[in-house]
Short mmCIF file of C-alpha atoms in Angstrom, two decimals:
data_model
loop_
_atom_site.label_atom_id
_atom_site.label_comp_id
_atom_site.label_asym_id
_atom_site.label_seq_id
_atom_site.Cartn_x
_atom_site.Cartn_y
_atom_site.Cartn_z
CA MET A 220 35.37 68.30 -9.01
CA ASP A 221 35.86 71.47 -7.32
CA VAL A 222 39.02 71.84 -5.03
CA GLU A 223 39.28 73.94 -2.06
CA PRO A 224 42.32 76.16 -2.24
CA MET A 225 44.98 75.55 0.37
CA SER A 226 44.89 78.94 1.70
CA GLU A 227 41.50 78.87 2.34
CA ILE A 228 42.06 75.37 4.32
CA ARG A 229 44.64 76.99 6.38
CA GLN A 230 42.51 79.97 7.06
CA ALA A 231 39.69 77.83 8.37
CA HIS A 232 42.02 75.74 10.45
CA ARG A 233 43.64 78.95 12.03
CA VAL A 234 43.35 78.94 15.89
CA ARG A 235 42.77 82.28 17.34
CA TRP A 236 45.24 82.07 20.29
CA SER A 237 45.06 86.07 20.74
CA LEU A 238 41.39 85.91 21.54
CA LEU A 239 41.70 83.14 24.21
CA ILE A 240 44.51 84.90 25.92
CA LEU A 241 42.18 88.21 25.89
CA ILE A 242 39.25 86.18 27.31
CA ILE A 243 41.29 84.44 29.93
CA GLY A 244 43.38 87.45 31.00
CA GLY A 245 40.25 90.03 30.86
CA GLY A 246 38.08 87.27 32.84
CA GLY A 247 40.82 87.07 35.41
CA VAL A 248 41.22 90.99 35.76
CA LEU A 249 37.43 90.93 36.27
CA LEU A 250 37.44 88.57 38.77
CA GLY A 251 40.29 90.32 40.60
CA VAL A 252 38.50 93.42 40.74
CA LEU A 253 35.38 92.10 41.89
CA GLN A 254 37.37 90.99 44.92
CA ALA A 255 38.63 94.47 45.97
CA PRO A 256 37.33 95.76 49.21
CA ASN A 257 34.63 98.04 50.02
CA LEU A 258 33.40 97.42 46.19
CA PHE A 259 30.12 95.69 47.46
CA PRO A 260 28.04 96.42 50.59
CA ASP A 261 28.30 92.86 51.57
CA ASP A 262 29.63 89.47 50.57
CA ALA A 263 26.24 88.66 49.17
CA HIS A 264 26.18 91.08 46.68
CA ARG A 265 30.00 90.20 45.80
CA ASN A 266 29.13 86.59 45.29
CA LEU A 267 26.30 87.31 42.91
CA ALA A 268 28.70 89.47 41.14
CA THR A 269 31.44 86.78 40.88
CA ILE A 270 28.97 84.07 39.67
CA ALA A 271 27.41 86.48 37.07
CA ALA A 272 30.77 86.99 35.70
CA SER A 273 32.10 83.32 35.85
CA LEU A 274 29.07 82.59 33.75
CA LEU A 275 30.10 85.31 31.27
CA ILE A 276 33.60 84.23 31.09
CA GLY A 277 32.27 80.54 30.58
CA GLY A 278 30.21 81.89 27.92
CA PHE A 279 33.03 83.68 26.14
CA LEU A 280 35.19 80.45 26.61
CA THR A 281 32.62 78.26 25.02
CA LEU A 282 32.10 80.47 22.08
CA TRP A 283 36.11 80.57 21.49
CA GLY A 284 35.71 76.94 21.69
CA ILE A 285 33.14 76.73 18.79
CA PHE A 286 34.45 79.57 16.69
CA GLY A 287 37.92 80.34 17.55
CA THR A 288 39.88 76.89 17.23
CA GLY A 289 39.39 76.67 13.51
CA LEU A 290 36.95 73.70 13.45
CA ARG A 291 35.04 73.12 10.23
CA ARG A 292 31.45 74.30 10.40
CA VAL A 293 29.83 70.72 10.77
CA ASN A 294 32.25 70.29 13.63
CA GLN A 295 30.93 73.70 14.91
CA LEU A 296 27.46 72.47 14.64
CA ARG A 297 28.05 69.28 16.57
CA ILE A 298 29.41 71.19 19.53
CA ILE A 299 26.85 73.72 19.60
CA LEU A 300 24.10 70.74 19.34
CA ALA A 301 26.10 69.09 22.42
CA THR A 302 26.41 72.19 24.59
CA VAL A 303 22.59 72.79 24.24
CA ALA A 304 21.93 69.16 24.87
CA ALA A 305 24.34 69.22 28.05
CA VAL A 306 22.76 72.52 29.12
CA ALA A 307 19.00 71.20 28.97
CA VAL A 308 20.19 67.79 30.62
CA ALA A 309 21.52 70.02 33.90
CA ILE A 310 18.57 71.97 33.58
CA GLY A 311 16.11 68.86 33.84
CA CYS A 312 18.48 66.78 36.38
CA LEU A 313 19.50 69.71 38.85
CA ARG A 314 17.61 72.22 40.86
CA VAL A 315 18.72 75.03 43.34
CA GLU A 316 18.03 73.43 46.86
CA GLY A 317 18.75 77.13 48.47
CA PHE A 318 21.25 79.63 49.17
CA SER A 319 23.72 80.36 52.07
CA GLY A 320 23.79 83.83 53.95
CA ASN A 321 26.24 85.04 51.19
CA LEU A 322 24.08 83.72 48.39
CA THR A 323 26.34 80.62 47.55
CA PRO A 324 23.85 78.26 45.82
CA ARG A 325 23.29 74.70 46.81
CA ILE A 326 22.47 72.25 44.22
CA GLY A 327 20.65 68.95 44.38
CA TRP A 328 18.61 66.49 41.84
CA ALA A 329 15.91 67.87 40.51
CA TRP A 330 13.85 64.40 41.01
CA GLY A 331 14.25 64.05 44.83
CA ALA A 332 11.48 65.14 46.85
CA LYS A 333 12.13 68.26 49.45
CA PRO A 334 12.49 66.70 52.77
CA ASP A 335 9.37 68.78 54.12
CA GLU A 336 7.46 67.03 51.11
CA SER A 337 8.94 63.43 52.27
CA LEU A 338 8.06 64.25 55.86
CA ALA A 339 4.34 65.16 54.65
CA ALA A 340 4.23 61.93 52.94
CA THR A 341 5.42 59.78 56.09
CA ALA A 342 3.33 61.61 58.63
CA PRO A 343 0.33 62.93 56.54
CA VAL A 344 -1.16 66.58 57.76
CA THR A 345 -5.02 66.15 59.02
CA ARG A 346 -7.25 69.09 58.88
CA THR A 347 -8.58 68.24 62.40
CA VAL A 348 -6.61 68.62 65.12
CA ASP A 349 -6.46 66.15 68.22
CA LEU A 350 -8.94 67.72 70.75
CA ALA A 351 -7.65 65.22 73.85
CA GLU A 352 -6.59 68.42 75.60
CA THR A 353 -2.98 66.79 76.38
CA ALA A 354 -0.89 69.88 76.65
CA ASP A 355 -1.29 72.55 79.53
CA LEU A 356 0.44 75.80 78.24
CA SER A 357 -0.77 77.77 81.06
CA ARG A 358 1.31 76.20 83.62
CA THR A 359 4.40 78.59 83.51
CA THR A 360 7.81 77.82 85.00
CA ALA A 361 10.97 79.91 85.60
CA ASP A 362 12.81 77.97 82.68
CA ASP A 363 10.14 79.08 80.23
CA PHE A 364 11.20 80.83 76.79
CA PRO A 365 7.53 81.64 75.96
CA GLN A 366 8.30 83.98 72.75
CA PHE A 367 11.00 85.17 70.16
CA LEU A 368 14.22 86.07 71.74
CA GLY A 369 13.46 84.97 75.33
CA PRO A 370 11.60 85.69 78.23
CA ARG A 371 12.14 89.25 78.10
CA ARG A 372 12.48 89.49 74.26
CA ASN A 373 15.84 90.78 74.40
CA VAL A 374 18.15 87.85 73.19
CA THR A 375 18.76 86.91 76.91
CA THR A 376 18.00 84.08 79.21
CA GLU A 377 19.26 82.80 82.72
CA THR A 378 19.44 79.13 83.54
CA PRO A 379 21.23 77.04 86.23
CA ALA A 380 24.96 77.09 85.67
CA PHE A 381 26.53 74.47 83.64
CA ASP A 382 29.55 73.05 82.57
CA THR A 383 31.38 74.80 79.54
CA ASP A 384 34.25 71.86 79.11
CA TRP A 385 32.41 70.41 76.40
CA LYS A 386 35.45 68.43 75.00
CA THR A 387 35.10 66.64 78.43
CA HIS A 388 31.48 66.80 79.13
CA PRO A 389 29.64 67.38 75.86
CA PRO A 390 25.96 68.40 75.87
CA LYS A 391 23.89 64.94 76.09
CA LEU A 392 21.35 64.43 73.05
CA ILE A 393 17.91 63.92 74.66
CA TRP A 394 16.25 63.65 71.27
CA GLN A 395 16.61 64.36 67.52
CA ARG A 396 13.56 64.19 64.92
CA PRO A 397 12.86 65.52 61.32
CA ILE A 398 10.89 68.59 61.07
CA GLY A 399 9.01 70.65 58.66
CA ALA A 400 10.77 73.48 56.55
CA GLY A 401 11.08 77.01 57.88
CA TRP A 402 12.97 79.30 59.95
CA SER A 403 11.01 79.66 63.10
CA SER A 404 12.27 78.84 66.22
CA PHE A 405 10.73 77.25 69.51
CA ALA A 406 8.61 78.85 72.12
CA VAL A 407 8.61 76.89 75.36
CA VAL A 408 6.41 76.78 78.30
CA GLY A 409 6.45 74.01 81.17
CA ASP A 410 6.95 70.73 79.40
CA TYR A 411 5.85 71.67 75.79
CA ALA A 412 7.72 73.24 72.86
CA VAL A 413 5.78 74.89 70.04
CA THR A 414 7.08 75.95 66.44
CA GLN A 415 5.86 76.77 63.00
CA GLU A 416 6.97 74.37 60.22
CA GLN A 417 6.06 73.72 56.32
CA ARG A 418 4.99 70.14 55.47
CA ALA A 419 4.23 70.05 51.66
CA ASP A 420 1.28 72.35 50.74
CA ASP A 421 0.47 73.07 54.47
CA GLU A 422 1.80 75.76 56.94
CA CYS A 423 1.64 73.98 60.55
CA VAL A 424 1.72 75.11 64.21
CA THR A 425 3.27 72.05 66.20
CA CYS A 426 3.58 71.26 69.68
CA TYR A 427 5.85 68.76 70.82
CA ALA A 428 6.48 67.29 74.05
CA LEU A 429 9.94 69.02 75.44
CA ARG A 430 11.61 66.08 76.87
CA THR A 431 10.90 63.30 74.18
CA GLY A 432 10.20 65.22 71.04
CA GLU A 433 6.97 63.44 70.42
CA PRO A 434 4.49 65.46 68.61
CA LEU A 435 1.31 66.27 70.88
CA TRP A 436 -1.08 68.37 68.26
CA LEU A 437 -0.54 69.99 64.94
CA ARG A 438 -2.79 72.63 63.42
CA SER A 439 -2.44 73.37 59.61
CA ASP A 440 -3.44 75.86 57.28
CA VAL A 441 -3.14 75.47 53.37
CA GLY A 442 -0.73 77.61 51.91
CA ARG A 443 3.12 77.51 51.08
CA PHE A 444 5.30 80.13 50.50
CA SER A 445 8.65 79.23 48.63
CA HIS A 446 11.64 81.43 47.46
CA PRO A 447 14.68 79.89 45.87
CA MET A 448 17.00 82.33 47.56
CA SER A 449 15.16 82.41 50.92
CA GLY A 450 13.89 79.00 51.47
CA ASP A 451 10.22 77.73 52.18
CA GLY A 452 8.04 77.85 54.92
CA PRO A 453 7.16 80.21 57.87
CA ARG A 454 9.58 82.45 59.27
CA SER A 455 8.14 84.09 62.86
CA THR A 456 8.29 82.44 66.07
CA PRO A 457 5.03 81.37 68.15
CA THR A 458 4.27 83.47 71.27
CA ILE A 459 2.59 81.59 74.14
CA ASP A 460 0.61 83.64 76.51
CA GLU A 461 -1.81 82.27 79.22
CA GLY A 462 -2.38 78.99 77.82
CA ARG A 463 -2.88 80.39 74.04
CA VAL A 464 -0.69 80.36 71.16
CA TYR A 465 -0.47 83.07 68.81
CA THR A 466 1.52 82.69 65.15
CA LEU A 467 1.90 84.60 61.96
CA GLY A 468 2.42 82.49 58.99
CA ALA A 469 4.52 83.34 56.12
CA LEU A 470 1.55 84.50 53.94
CA GLY A 471 0.19 86.90 56.60
CA ARG A 472 -2.16 84.57 58.38
CA LEU A 473 -2.43 85.75 62.25
CA ASN A 474 -3.89 82.51 64.37
CA CYS A 475 -4.84 82.18 68.04
CA LEU A 476 -4.85 78.65 69.15
CA ASP A 477 -5.74 76.74 72.18
CA GLY A 478 -2.53 75.63 73.75
CA ARG A 479 -4.05 72.41 74.91
CA SER A 480 -5.34 71.16 71.47
CA GLY A 481 -4.13 73.67 68.80
CA LYS A 482 -8.03 74.25 68.31
CA LEU A 483 -8.28 77.33 66.16
CA LEU A 484 -10.04 80.25 68.54
CA TRP A 485 -9.86 83.17 65.86
CA THR A 486 -7.60 84.08 62.82
CA HIS A 487 -7.03 87.18 60.75
CA ASP A 488 -5.39 87.53 57.33
CA VAL A 489 -3.41 90.71 58.08
CA VAL A 490 -1.98 91.31 54.80
CA LYS A 491 -5.45 91.08 53.03
CA GLU A 492 -7.19 92.98 55.80
CA CYS A 493 -4.97 96.02 56.01
CA ASP A 494 -4.23 96.28 51.88
CA ALA A 495 -0.75 95.53 52.32
CA VAL A 496 2.32 94.31 50.09
CA PRO A 497 4.24 91.30 51.89
CA PRO A 498 8.15 91.60 51.91
CA GLU A 499 9.87 89.82 49.19
CA TRP A 500 10.72 87.16 51.54
CA ALA A 501 7.45 86.63 53.41
CA LYS A 502 6.04 87.88 56.62
CA SER A 503 8.70 87.39 59.52
CA CYS A 504 7.00 89.31 62.42
CA SER A 505 6.82 87.17 65.61
CA PRO A 506 3.35 88.42 67.66
CA LEU A 507 4.12 90.65 70.55
CA VAL A 508 1.57 90.34 73.51
CA VAL A 509 1.24 93.62 75.29
CA ASP A 510 -1.23 93.66 78.13
CA ASP A 511 -4.67 92.41 76.59
CA LEU A 512 -3.54 93.12 72.94
CA VAL A 513 -1.24 91.20 70.68
CA VAL A 514 0.61 93.25 67.82
CA VAL A 515 2.09 92.44 64.63
CA SER A 516 3.59 94.29 61.72
CA ALA A 517 0.94 94.30 58.67
CA GLY A 518 2.88 96.85 56.56
CA GLY A 519 -0.43 98.26 55.37
CA SER A 520 -0.54 102.08 54.16
CA LYS A 521 -3.47 104.62 55.41
CA GLY A 522 -2.75 103.99 59.24
CA LYS A 523 -2.59 100.19 58.89
CA SER A 524 1.47 99.57 59.25
CA LEU A 525 1.13 98.40 62.73
CA VAL A 526 -1.95 96.51 63.98
CA ALA A 527 -3.40 95.47 67.41
CA TYR A 528 -6.30 92.66 68.24
CA ASP A 529 -7.93 91.90 71.31
CA LYS A 530 -5.62 88.83 72.46
CA GLU A 531 -9.02 86.99 73.47
CA SER A 532 -11.48 87.86 71.19
CA GLY A 533 -9.61 88.67 68.28
CA GLU A 534 -11.29 92.05 67.63
CA MET A 535 -9.13 94.89 66.12
CA ILE A 536 -8.56 97.27 68.52
CA TRP A 537 -6.24 99.69 66.69
CA HIS A 538 -4.08 100.23 63.62
CA ALA A 539 -1.59 102.91 62.71
CA GLY A 540 1.38 104.20 61.07
CA ASP A 541 1.91 104.01 57.37
CA GLN A 542 5.46 102.12 56.64
CA PRO A 543 5.66 98.93 54.69
CA SER A 544 7.14 96.20 57.02
CA SER A 545 10.31 94.66 56.59
CA TYR A 546 11.44 91.54 58.61
CA ALA A 547 11.54 92.57 62.00
CA SER A 548 9.27 92.15 65.04
CA PRO A 549 8.10 94.77 67.63
CA ARG A 550 9.47 95.10 70.93
CA LEU A 551 7.97 96.60 74.23
CA ALA A 552 10.23 99.46 75.81
CA GLU A 553 10.18 102.48 78.13
CA LEU A 554 11.88 105.52 76.61
CA ALA A 555 12.08 108.83 77.77
CA GLY A 556 9.69 108.08 80.43
CA THR A 557 6.87 106.89 77.77
CA ARG A 558 6.19 103.24 77.46
CA GLN A 559 6.02 102.66 73.73
CA ILE A 560 6.28 99.67 70.98
CA LEU A 561 9.48 99.86 68.74
CA MET A 562 8.96 98.91 65.10
CA VAL A 563 11.56 98.55 62.33
CA ASN A 564 9.84 98.97 59.04
CA ALA A 565 11.08 99.05 55.58
CA GLN A 566 11.89 102.65 55.28
CA ALA A 567 11.80 104.05 59.10
CA VAL A 568 11.90 103.05 62.59
CA THR A 569 8.77 103.94 64.25
CA ALA A 570 7.52 103.87 68.20
CA HIS A 571 3.94 103.45 68.91
CA ALA A 572 1.82 103.99 72.29
CA PRO A 573 0.57 100.68 73.26
CA ASP A 574 -2.89 101.86 74.28
CA ASP A 575 -4.03 103.57 70.56
CA GLY A 576 -1.09 102.89 68.40
CA ARG A 577 -0.32 106.45 67.71
CA VAL A 578 3.16 107.10 66.18
CA LEU A 579 5.14 108.63 69.11
CA TRP A 580 8.35 109.26 66.94
CA GLU A 581 9.57 108.03 63.41
CA PHE A 582 12.99 108.10 62.47
CA PRO A 583 13.73 107.82 58.68
CA TRP A 584 15.78 104.89 57.42
CA ALA A 585 15.75 104.57 53.63
CA GLY A 586 17.21 102.49 51.32
CA GLY A 587 16.00 99.16 49.59
CA MET A 588 17.84 96.57 51.33
CA PRO A 589 16.21 94.10 53.97
CA LYS A 590 16.15 95.23 57.68
CA VAL A 591 15.77 91.99 59.93
CA PRO A 592 16.95 92.87 63.63
CA ASP A 593 14.55 94.39 66.09
CA ALA A 594 15.17 97.81 67.73
CA VAL A 595 17.00 97.54 71.03
CA PRO A 596 16.04 99.93 73.89
CA ILE A 597 19.21 101.18 76.09
CA ASP A 598 19.26 102.72 79.36
CA GLY A 599 16.04 104.65 79.22
CA ASP A 600 16.51 106.83 76.34
CA ARG A 601 18.30 105.25 73.59
CA VAL A 602 17.89 103.11 70.83
CA PHE A 603 20.33 100.92 68.79
CA ILE A 604 19.15 99.98 65.21
CA SER A 605 21.18 97.76 62.76
CA ALA A 606 20.92 95.62 59.48
CA GLY A 607 23.01 93.87 57.14
CA TYR A 608 23.50 94.41 53.51
CA GLY A 609 26.11 97.23 53.96
CA LEU A 610 23.77 99.24 56.10
CA GLY A 611 25.54 98.90 59.29
CA CYS A 612 23.97 100.19 62.73
CA LYS A 613 23.00 103.56 64.37
CA LEU A 614 22.74 104.78 68.14
CA LEU A 615 19.31 107.05 68.56
CA LYS A 616 18.66 109.27 71.53
CA ILE A 617 15.09 109.75 72.30
CA LYS A 618 13.66 112.84 73.98
CA PRO A 619 10.38 114.69 74.74
CA SER A 620 9.30 117.38 71.98
CA GLY A 621 6.17 118.68 73.36
CA ASP A 622 2.41 117.90 72.86
CA ASP A 623 2.79 114.22 74.07
CA LYS A 624 5.60 113.69 71.25
CA LEU A 625 8.79 112.44 71.25
CA SER A 626 12.06 112.97 68.86
CA ALA A 627 14.76 110.72 67.72
CA ALA A 628 18.38 112.09 66.94
CA LEU A 629 21.20 110.04 65.68
CA VAL A 630 24.03 109.95 68.18
CA TRP A 631 26.43 107.94 65.86
CA GLU A 632 26.59 105.30 63.00
CA SER A 633 29.01 102.85 61.87
CA THR A 634 29.22 100.00 59.24
CA LYS A 635 31.84 98.08 61.89
CA LEU A 636 28.59 95.76 62.51
CA LYS A 637 26.16 94.59 60.06
CA PRO A 638 24.19 92.08 61.43
CA LYS A 639 22.12 90.44 58.68
CA PHE A 640 19.71 87.50 59.99
CA MET A 641 20.22 87.64 63.70
CA ASN A 642 19.59 90.07 66.84
CA VAL A 643 22.25 91.62 68.91
CA VAL A 644 23.14 91.21 72.50
CA VAL A 645 23.59 94.34 74.57
CA ARG A 646 25.64 93.84 77.70
CA ASP A 647 27.82 96.14 80.00
CA GLY A 648 28.13 99.05 77.39
CA CYS A 649 28.86 96.80 74.23
CA VAL A 650 27.04 95.45 71.81
CA TYR A 651 27.72 91.67 70.50
CA GLY A 652 26.75 90.48 66.96
CA LEU A 653 27.70 88.71 63.78
CA ASP A 654 28.96 91.27 61.17
CA ASP A 655 27.79 90.18 57.71
CA GLY A 656 28.87 86.56 58.71
CA ARG A 657 32.51 87.48 58.61
CA ALA A 658 32.92 87.39 62.44
CA LEU A 659 31.44 88.02 65.79
CA VAL A 660 31.96 91.57 66.90
CA CYS A 661 32.12 93.47 70.02
CA LEU A 662 31.00 96.92 69.64
CA ASP A 663 31.55 99.73 72.06
CA LEU A 664 28.18 101.37 72.44
CA GLU A 665 29.38 104.73 73.39
CA LYS A 666 31.82 105.32 70.42
CA GLY A 667 30.48 102.54 67.92
CA GLN A 668 33.68 101.38 67.46
CA PRO A 669 34.87 97.47 67.90
CA ARG A 670 36.47 96.31 70.81
CA TRP A 671 37.26 93.02 69.09
CA ARG A 672 36.76 90.84 66.02
CA GLY A 673 36.91 87.04 66.41
CA GLY A 674 35.20 83.65 65.02
CA ARG A 675 33.61 82.57 61.85
CA TYR A 676 30.08 81.60 62.49
CA GLY A 677 28.55 82.57 59.14
CA HIS A 678 25.03 84.09 59.25
CA GLY A 679 24.16 82.60 62.59
CA GLN A 680 22.41 83.60 65.64
CA ILE A 681 23.55 84.43 69.32
CA LEU A 682 21.85 84.02 72.76
CA LEU A 683 23.22 85.62 75.83
CA VAL A 684 23.06 82.69 78.57
CA ASN A 685 23.69 83.95 81.98
CA ASP A 686 27.29 85.36 81.16
CA ILE A 687 28.10 83.48 78.13
CA LEU A 688 27.23 84.09 74.47
CA LEU A 689 25.78 80.92 72.84
CA VAL A 690 26.41 81.29 69.01
CA GLN A 691 24.33 79.06 66.85
CA ALA A 692 26.50 78.93 63.73
CA GLU A 693 24.95 78.83 60.18
CA GLY A 694 26.83 75.51 59.56
CA GLY A 695 24.80 73.89 62.61
CA GLU A 696 27.70 74.04 65.21
CA VAL A 697 27.04 75.65 68.48
CA ALA A 698 29.91 77.65 70.32
CA LEU A 699 30.29 79.36 73.67
CA VAL A 700 32.11 82.68 73.48
CA GLU A 701 32.66 84.68 76.67
CA ALA A 702 30.78 87.82 76.76
CA SER A 703 33.87 90.28 77.48
CA PRO A 704 34.69 93.38 75.94
CA ASP A 705 38.34 92.74 76.55
CA ARG A 706 39.07 89.79 74.36
CA PHE A 707 37.35 87.13 71.90
CA HIS A 708 37.67 83.94 73.62
CA GLU A 709 35.77 80.99 72.39
CA LEU A 710 35.15 78.44 75.15
CA THR A 711 33.82 75.33 73.49
CA ARG A 712 31.81 74.24 70.24
CA PHE A 713 30.21 71.02 69.23
CA GLN A 714 28.25 69.93 66.12
CA ALA A 715 24.43 70.15 67.19
CA LEU A 716 22.73 70.06 63.70
CA ASP A 717 23.62 69.07 60.15
CA GLY A 718 22.81 71.65 57.49
CA GLN A 719 22.15 75.46 56.89
CA THR A 720 20.68 76.67 60.37
CA TRP A 721 19.12 80.28 60.22
CA ASN A 722 16.88 79.51 63.21
CA ASN A 723 17.51 80.87 66.60
CA PRO A 724 18.75 78.56 69.46
CA VAL A 725 16.39 78.40 72.81
CA VAL A 726 17.66 77.48 76.34
CA ALA A 727 14.96 76.37 78.59
CA GLY A 728 16.37 75.56 81.89
CA ARG A 729 19.22 72.89 81.37
CA LEU A 730 17.78 72.14 77.70
CA LEU A 731 19.13 73.65 74.70
CA LEU A 732 16.63 73.22 71.74
CA VAL A 733 17.95 73.58 67.92
CA ARG A 734 16.06 73.24 64.95
CA ASN A 735 16.63 74.05 61.17
CA ALA A 736 14.66 73.77 57.87
CA THR A 737 14.94 70.03 58.05
CA GLN A 738 15.98 68.60 61.66
CA ALA A 739 15.27 69.48 65.35
CA ALA A 740 17.36 68.32 68.24
CA CYS A 741 17.11 68.97 72.32
CA TYR A 742 20.37 68.84 74.27
CA GLU A 743 21.04 68.52 78.03
CA LEU A 744 23.62 70.99 78.93
CA PRO A 745 26.05 69.33 81.34
CA THR A 746 26.16 69.98 85.21
CA ALA A 747 28.73 72.56 86.20
CA PRO A 748 31.41 71.08 88.38
#
């Protein structure tokens, strides 16, 4: 019988402690270096790098546990098989439900149906809409919020004064209901609220009774955008104009619907018709109605970047520009005495003449990072542009340059405000916005320097209501903050929704509407004392 020499047995069972110390020490140093300031453009990239580094360190520790502890080969094989089995079970049982604005993953059970799939099962989508003509969206009121970012599309609305002491007099819940996936907001006219949502394999436009939450009609199209990082469903907000509803789906379908019933009046596949390549995280442009036109960003080349259709017939009236689209929406402005449509694209900001779409000026803004916030016109001859992912913000000055053309010159640029998913508020010489999810910032418009920073709201949204900032936090809370350049002062807050919330809030009269990818709610703001 062969006997294994004692020296070889000791060698086989020798624990390699120095290698373990090297892995732990080196891993700790690497994780520490990744937290250094200014190493990454934003917290999202830092988190991705930290996750990757943690997985790498975990892999090295696993290898050490197998080969560095001196185990016999049969035991090493058992550990390898057990590790592979554990990973396989984890992959089979778990799935990534989504990511926060800072790219922190949310993990759930793989066998559970997604909320929008469960909603579709309990409230099936039908291809035919109810033609009872129950909703009259042509009757406008002073309280309407008929499009993305408010009545004037400037993240501002006015409403009767309300009590801001929400600890004593909290907003009253009027209704709450499950809703399909998506990051759309509500558009409100009269007693009706319209939004876009995903229900299983159907992209839907739904009209709800404003004061009860009862669904009145639903229009569906087969199609689903799904992305593990950015979520599922439509992103843009409907536009209501003269009784019609205009929507742009995540896959690029532009619909015009009868506001009474949801009946389809006309439709265009703007991505296909304009030979465009949609952005990685889907079409997000909310339609803009200008005069008799409805304008959307198609993102096609050869003069098909921005497209305008006759709002009644759906006929294409003009197309212009060569820029691929990003995630912003068009905004109407008058700058340097010229009426124009501002559009933030993937590689440049452009201004178009509303009558024929010709490019009036263009400002290059290169970089592969997404650009979500709209361009903001200021004081008749300036434009504020901003983006997250480390890009920051810029102030441009617009002036005539001859031959019916305009030019844009850089006034200043700053990285002190980097709004990722939200649109900023401009008021009394200051810009208010969420800086990369880290804090609410008041930025001096003349100098580009912060007046103050405060609060932690994640990657949420804001809305100027009268003279108060209503902040919708990423975690579902709603807060009120003074819109003052002197100091940060949060007045109050309450938990309006549960779960990740990237959707814009809406205030229509005394009613506050909020939603996210799973639920929607309507609150009545308390009466002012």
